[in-house]
Tab-separated table of C-alpha atoms in Angstrom:
chain	number	residue	atom	x	y	z
A	732	MET	CA	0.000	0.000	0.000
A	733	GLU	CA	2.854	2.343	0.890
A	734	LYS	CA	4.577	1.542	-2.421
A	735	MET	CA	1.359	2.287	-4.322
A	736	SER	CA	1.012	5.638	-2.526
A	737	SER	CA	4.598	6.516	-3.460
A	738	LEU	CA	3.976	5.664	-7.129
A	739	THR	CA	0.821	7.799	-7.144
A	740	GLU	CA	2.666	10.721	-5.567
A	741	LYS	CA	5.515	10.523	-8.087
A	742	ARG	CA	3.063	10.283	-10.987
A	743	GLN	CA	1.172	13.334	-9.752
A	744	GLN	CA	4.422	15.280	-9.420
A	745	LYS	CA	5.218	14.376	-13.034
A	746	ILE	CA	1.772	15.618	-14.069
A	747	MET	CA	2.439	18.942	-12.337
A	748	GLU	CA	5.882	19.189	-13.949
A	749	TYR	CA	4.309	18.531	-17.358
A	750	LEU	CA	1.711	21.237	-16.700
A	751	GLU	CA	4.430	23.690	-15.708
A	752	LYS	CA	5.842	23.325	-19.203
A	753	HIS	CA	2.647	22.977	-21.253
A	754	ARG	CA	0.067	24.823	-19.088
A	755	ILE	CA	-2.905	23.020	-20.688
A	756	VAL	CA	-3.099	19.283	-21.459
A	757	LYS	CA	-5.667	16.596	-22.212
A	758	THR	CA	-6.047	13.500	-20.049
A	759	ALA	CA	-5.394	11.280	-23.089
A	760	GLU	CA	-2.104	13.112	-23.649
A	761	LEU	CA	-1.050	12.449	-20.031
A	762	SER	CA	-2.160	8.829	-20.314
A	763	ASN	CA	0.088	8.284	-23.330
A	764	TRP	CA	3.006	10.179	-21.813
A	765	LEU	CA	2.942	8.277	-18.510
A	766	ASN	CA	1.883	4.968	-20.078
A	767	VAL	CA	-1.055	4.456	-17.688
A	768	SER	CA	-4.800	4.198	-18.242
A	769	GLU	CA	-7.037	7.246	-18.579
A	770	VAL	CA	-8.944	5.956	-15.547
A	771	THR	CA	-5.758	6.274	-13.496
A	772	ILE	CA	-5.096	9.759	-14.862
A	773	ARG	CA	-8.660	10.864	-14.076
A	774	ARG	CA	-8.206	9.634	-10.510
A	775	ASP	CA	-4.966	11.615	-10.200
A	776	VAL	CA	-6.590	14.686	-11.713
A	777	LYS	CA	-9.494	14.478	-9.273
A	778	GLU	CA	-7.089	14.379	-6.322
A	779	LEU	CA	-5.003	17.278	-7.660
A	780	GLU	CA	-8.186	19.268	-8.196
A	781	GLN	CA	-9.307	18.601	-4.626
A	782	ASN	CA	-5.933	19.941	-3.447
A	783	ASN	CA	-6.559	23.134	-5.483
A	784	GLN	CA	-3.512	22.513	-7.645
A	785	ILE	CA	-5.247	22.254	-11.024
A	786	GLU	CA	-8.631	22.911	-12.563
A	787	ARG	CA	-10.586	20.928	-15.121
A	788	PHE	CA	-12.334	22.394	-18.134
A	789	HIS	CA	-14.026	20.879	-21.182
A	790	GLY	CA	-11.308	19.019	-23.042
A	791	GLY	CA	-8.492	19.018	-20.501
A	792	ILE	CA	-6.847	20.408	-17.374
A	793	ARG	CA	-4.701	23.414	-16.559
A	794	LEU	CA	-2.762	24.931	-13.688
A	795	ILE	CA	-4.647	27.332	-11.480
A	796	GLU	CA	-3.143	30.667	-12.457
A	797	ASP	CA	-2.265	31.938	-8.994
A	798	LEU	CA	-0.395	28.683	-8.329
A	799	SER	CA	1.582	28.641	-11.573
A	800	ASP	CA	3.234	31.960	-10.768
A	801	LYS	CA	3.675	31.670	-7.007
A	802	GLU	CA	7.457	31.493	-6.982
A	803	MET	CA	8.939	34.831	-5.944
A	804	LEU	CA	12.417	36.079	-6.632
A	805	PHE	CA	14.840	35.544	-3.742
A	806	GLU	CA	15.052	39.327	-3.349
A	807	GLU	CA	11.263	39.515	-2.883
A	808	LYS	CA	11.286	36.713	-0.312
A	809	GLY	CA	14.167	38.290	1.545
A	810	SER	CA	12.287	41.552	2.041
A	811	ARG	CA	9.307	39.869	3.768
A	812	PHE	CA	9.072	38.865	7.448
A	813	ASN	CA	12.682	39.897	8.052
A	814	GLU	CA	12.440	40.161	11.829
A	815	GLU	CA	10.463	36.940	12.118
A	816	LYS	CA	13.068	35.060	10.077
A	817	LYS	CA	15.872	36.311	12.320
A	818	GLN	CA	14.050	35.104	15.427
A	819	ILE	CA	13.225	31.746	13.816
A	820	ALA	CA	16.915	31.389	12.944
A	821	LYS	CA	17.946	32.059	16.563
A	822	GLU	CA	15.562	29.337	17.744
A	823	ALA	CA	16.963	26.937	15.148
A	824	VAL	CA	20.501	27.417	16.514
A	825	ASN	CA	19.294	25.985	19.849
A	826	PHE	CA	18.893	22.629	18.096
A	827	VAL	CA	22.470	22.697	16.765
A	828	GLN	CA	25.326	21.037	18.633
A	829	ASP	CA	29.096	21.084	18.122
A	830	GLY	CA	30.095	18.327	15.705
A	831	ASP	CA	26.803	18.291	13.794
A	832	THR	CA	26.686	17.739	10.049
A	833	ILE	CA	23.647	19.659	8.846
A	834	PHE	CA	21.746	19.770	5.572
A	835	ILE	CA	20.338	23.257	4.975
A	836	ASN	CA	18.449	24.089	1.795
A	837	SER	CA	17.882	27.252	-0.213
A	838	GLY	CA	15.704	30.247	0.646
A	839	SER	CA	15.920	33.416	2.703
A	840	THR	CA	14.916	31.817	6.021
A	841	ALA	CA	17.501	29.074	5.509
A	842	LEU	CA	20.123	31.731	4.771
A	843	SER	CA	19.225	33.446	8.062
A	844	VAL	CA	19.816	30.134	9.858
A	845	ILE	CA	23.228	29.685	8.205
A	846	LYS	CA	24.190	33.203	9.343
A	847	ALA	CA	22.936	32.571	12.878
A	848	ILE	CA	24.947	29.339	13.122
A	849	ASN	CA	28.012	31.170	11.834
A	850	ASP	CA	27.564	33.912	14.448
A	851	SER	CA	27.025	31.382	17.248
A	852	GLY	CA	30.567	30.040	16.991
A	853	LYS	CA	29.410	26.425	17.092
A	854	ILE	CA	31.713	23.928	15.398
A	855	VAL	CA	29.649	22.352	12.628
A	856	ARG	CA	29.659	21.179	9.040
A	857	ILE	CA	26.944	22.653	6.792
A	858	VAL	CA	26.015	21.015	3.494
A	859	THR	CA	23.850	23.321	1.396
A	860	ASN	CA	22.549	24.128	-2.076
A	861	ASN	CA	22.021	27.736	-0.963
A	862	ALA	CA	24.240	29.655	-3.384
A	863	LEU	CA	24.412	32.690	-1.081
A	864	ALA	CA	25.749	30.713	1.890
A	865	PRO	CA	29.383	31.867	1.383
A	866	THR	CA	28.239	35.491	1.783
A	867	VAL	CA	27.222	34.915	5.425
A	868	VAL	CA	29.911	32.458	6.566
A	869	ASP	CA	33.136	34.032	7.839
A	870	ASN	CA	33.815	31.901	10.930
A	871	TYR	CA	36.424	29.135	10.782
A	872	SER	CA	34.243	27.041	13.115
A	873	VAL	CA	31.876	26.403	10.187
A	874	GLU	CA	32.954	23.937	7.508
A	875	LEU	CA	30.845	24.830	4.484
A	876	LEU	CA	30.206	22.268	1.741
A	877	MET	CA	28.453	23.596	-1.357
A	878	THR	CA	26.574	21.042	-3.457
A	879	GLY	CA	27.238	22.738	-6.777
A	880	GLY	CA	24.952	21.954	-9.679
A	881	GLU	CA	22.727	23.969	-11.995
A	882	TYR	CA	22.304	27.529	-10.714
A	883	ARG	CA	18.728	28.858	-10.446
A	884	ILE	CA	18.699	32.652	-10.620
A	885	LYS	CA	15.220	33.057	-9.095
A	886	SER	CA	15.954	31.111	-5.932
A	887	LYS	CA	19.744	31.651	-5.760
A	888	SER	CA	20.147	27.895	-5.395
A	889	PHE	CA	21.780	24.856	-6.966
A	890	VAL	CA	19.623	22.039	-8.359
A	891	GLY	CA	19.926	19.143	-10.797
A	892	ASN	CA	21.794	15.847	-11.060
A	893	ASN	CA	25.124	17.084	-9.675
A	894	THR	CA	23.361	18.568	-6.652
A	895	MET	CA	21.498	15.324	-6.000
A	896	GLN	CA	24.664	13.246	-6.395
A	897	MET	CA	26.513	15.336	-3.815
A	898	ILE	CA	23.691	15.038	-1.270
A	899	SER	CA	23.288	11.295	-1.829
A	900	ASN	CA	26.957	10.745	-0.881
A	901	ILE	CA	26.552	12.377	2.544
A	902	VAL	CA	24.718	11.324	5.692
A	903	ALA	CA	23.863	14.297	7.897
A	904	ASN	CA	22.639	14.002	11.478
A	905	LYS	CA	20.389	17.063	11.199
A	906	CYS	CA	18.333	18.634	8.427
A	907	ILE	CA	17.035	22.215	8.569
A	908	LEU	CA	14.606	23.056	5.786
A	909	GLY	CA	12.898	26.217	4.664
A	910	VAL	CA	9.582	25.483	2.928
A	911	ASN	CA	6.922	27.287	0.913
A	912	GLY	CA	4.106	25.515	2.727
A	913	ILE	CA	3.437	23.174	5.644
A	914	SER	CA	0.181	21.686	6.879
A	915	ALA	CA	-0.950	18.723	8.957
A	916	GLU	CA	-2.864	17.289	6.019
A	917	ALA	CA	-0.541	17.891	3.058
A	918	GLY	CA	2.887	17.843	4.700
A	919	ILE	CA	5.627	20.139	3.383
A	920	SER	CA	5.717	21.522	-0.142
A	921	THR	CA	7.391	23.972	-2.503
A	922	SER	CA	6.507	25.813	-5.692
A	923	VAL	CA	9.525	24.506	-7.647
A	924	TYR	CA	9.794	20.889	-8.789
A	925	GLN	CA	13.619	20.728	-8.678
A	926	GLU	CA	13.722	22.213	-5.171
A	927	ALA	CA	11.213	19.615	-3.946
A	928	GLY	CA	13.544	16.846	-5.124
A	929	VAL	CA	16.531	18.364	-3.326
A	930	ASN	CA	14.564	18.787	-0.091
A	931	GLU	CA	13.201	15.248	-0.281
A	932	LEU	CA	16.695	13.787	-0.714
A	933	MET	CA	18.061	15.846	2.184
A	934	ILE	CA	15.399	14.317	4.432
A	935	LYS	CA	16.116	10.794	3.186
A	936	SER	CA	19.857	11.265	3.716
A	937	CYS	CA	19.445	12.560	7.277
A	938	SER	CA	19.885	10.168	10.209
A	939	GLY	CA	18.553	12.564	12.853
A	940	GLN	CA	16.127	15.415	13.388
A	941	VAL	CA	14.314	17.095	10.507
A	942	ILE	CA	13.603	20.701	11.481
A	943	VAL	CA	11.289	22.867	9.360
A	944	ILE	CA	11.685	26.649	9.568
A	945	ALA	CA	8.672	28.588	8.299
A	946	ASP	CA	7.279	32.038	8.981
A	947	SER	CA	3.555	32.367	9.703
A	948	SER	CA	2.601	32.931	6.045
A	949	LYS	CA	3.677	29.353	5.236
A	950	ILE	CA	1.568	27.628	7.908
A	951	GLY	CA	-1.458	25.743	6.592
A	952	THR	CA	-0.601	26.349	2.919
A	953	PHE	CA	0.184	23.902	0.135
A	954	TYR	CA	2.177	24.506	-3.037
A	955	ASN	CA	2.528	22.564	-6.266
A	956	PHE	CA	5.168	20.038	-5.276
A	957	LYS	CA	5.139	17.898	-2.154
A	958	THR	CA	8.453	17.243	-0.402
A	959	ALA	CA	7.367	14.975	2.440
A	960	ASP	CA	4.479	13.890	4.641
A	961	ILE	CA	4.120	15.691	7.953
A	962	ASP	CA	5.232	12.612	9.903
A	963	GLN	CA	8.724	12.971	8.434
A	964	VAL	CA	9.123	16.269	10.304
A	965	ASP	CA	10.343	16.318	13.910
A	966	VAL	CA	10.276	20.039	14.713
A	967	LEU	CA	8.524	23.112	13.283
A	968	ILE	CA	9.869	26.561	14.177
A	969	THR	CA	7.609	29.485	13.288
A	970	ASP	CA	6.576	32.904	14.613
A	971	SER	CA	3.765	34.025	16.889
A	972	LYS	CA	1.582	35.275	14.027
A	973	ALA	CA	0.901	31.733	12.798
A	974	ASP	CA	-2.683	30.454	12.858
A	975	HIS	CA	-3.120	28.741	16.239
A	976	SER	CA	-5.600	26.103	15.056
A	977	LYS	CA	-3.296	25.053	12.215
A	978	LEU	CA	-0.379	24.767	14.625
A	979	VAL	CA	-2.493	22.610	16.953
A	980	SER	CA	-3.269	20.298	14.017
A	981	ILE	CA	0.450	19.987	13.283
A	982	ARG	CA	1.284	19.416	16.956
A	983	ASP	CA	-1.396	16.729	17.120
A	984	LYS	CA	0.597	14.816	14.494
A	985	GLY	CA	3.433	14.476	17.007
A	986	ILE	CA	5.503	17.422	15.757
A	987	GLU	CA	7.300	19.639	18.271
A	988	VAL	CA	6.156	23.202	17.541
A	989	VAL	CA	8.440	26.047	18.648
A	990	ILE	CA	7.190	29.638	18.556
A	991	SER	CA	9.863	32.301	18.235
A	992	GLU	CA	9.266	35.593	20.001
A	993	LYS	CA	10.497	39.033	19.091
A	994	GLU	CA	13.036	40.429	21.506
A	995	GLU	CA	11.784	43.383	23.493
A	996	ILE	CA	13.888	46.511	23.229
A	997	THR	CA	14.647	48.018	26.614
A	998	VAL	CA	15.627	51.644	27.017
């Protein structure tokens, strides 16, 4: 049953990838491309529609417009929730110990965590596809391993086969991931297919805690590409603006939820 679920998930991710390129397709076209029956495709389409990822119309399916263009430039992401990201990063450092080997992915929140670890003076090894990591690491206590790979301008990250090969050759004991969305029902997700693959492999290659860092805007949302089910996450660190009921749902799944607080300025 678990194997069947995995095959369905991979097939649906391929459907979304195909739609990213072609925007509008017919079920028969997908059936031929994936070499499965139209009945199977219709079942996948129904599930994707229920998750608000696609919409059906007479003759085919298409991406929902506001989902197809959800990826923001790194510069846009970096200008939002700045203070919250700094506080989330400080909380994340509390989970880091000397001697850790840590996977950290791309994104502005992840970059804040890399900087916070650097500033903490803890002796660690960081393995990352975050292309901006060298700009915030200047402490000899941090051994920085860059995955290399194909450079994505929008996300300032490395993706592709070389990136995946590098990650697959390393076993980390911690994994700290920035995400586009996290919910109790849908797990963790991203708006970019290649990034989802990198994040998924980081989780699979981690022998210890998986820590998700996400500001309040990410809580309870789902994007095009699923990285992992919620039960593969050990800790969620977010800010106090997050929807309480959605956090309760995540906590009820056995996830440790940490709320970062802004530091009060005393005069």
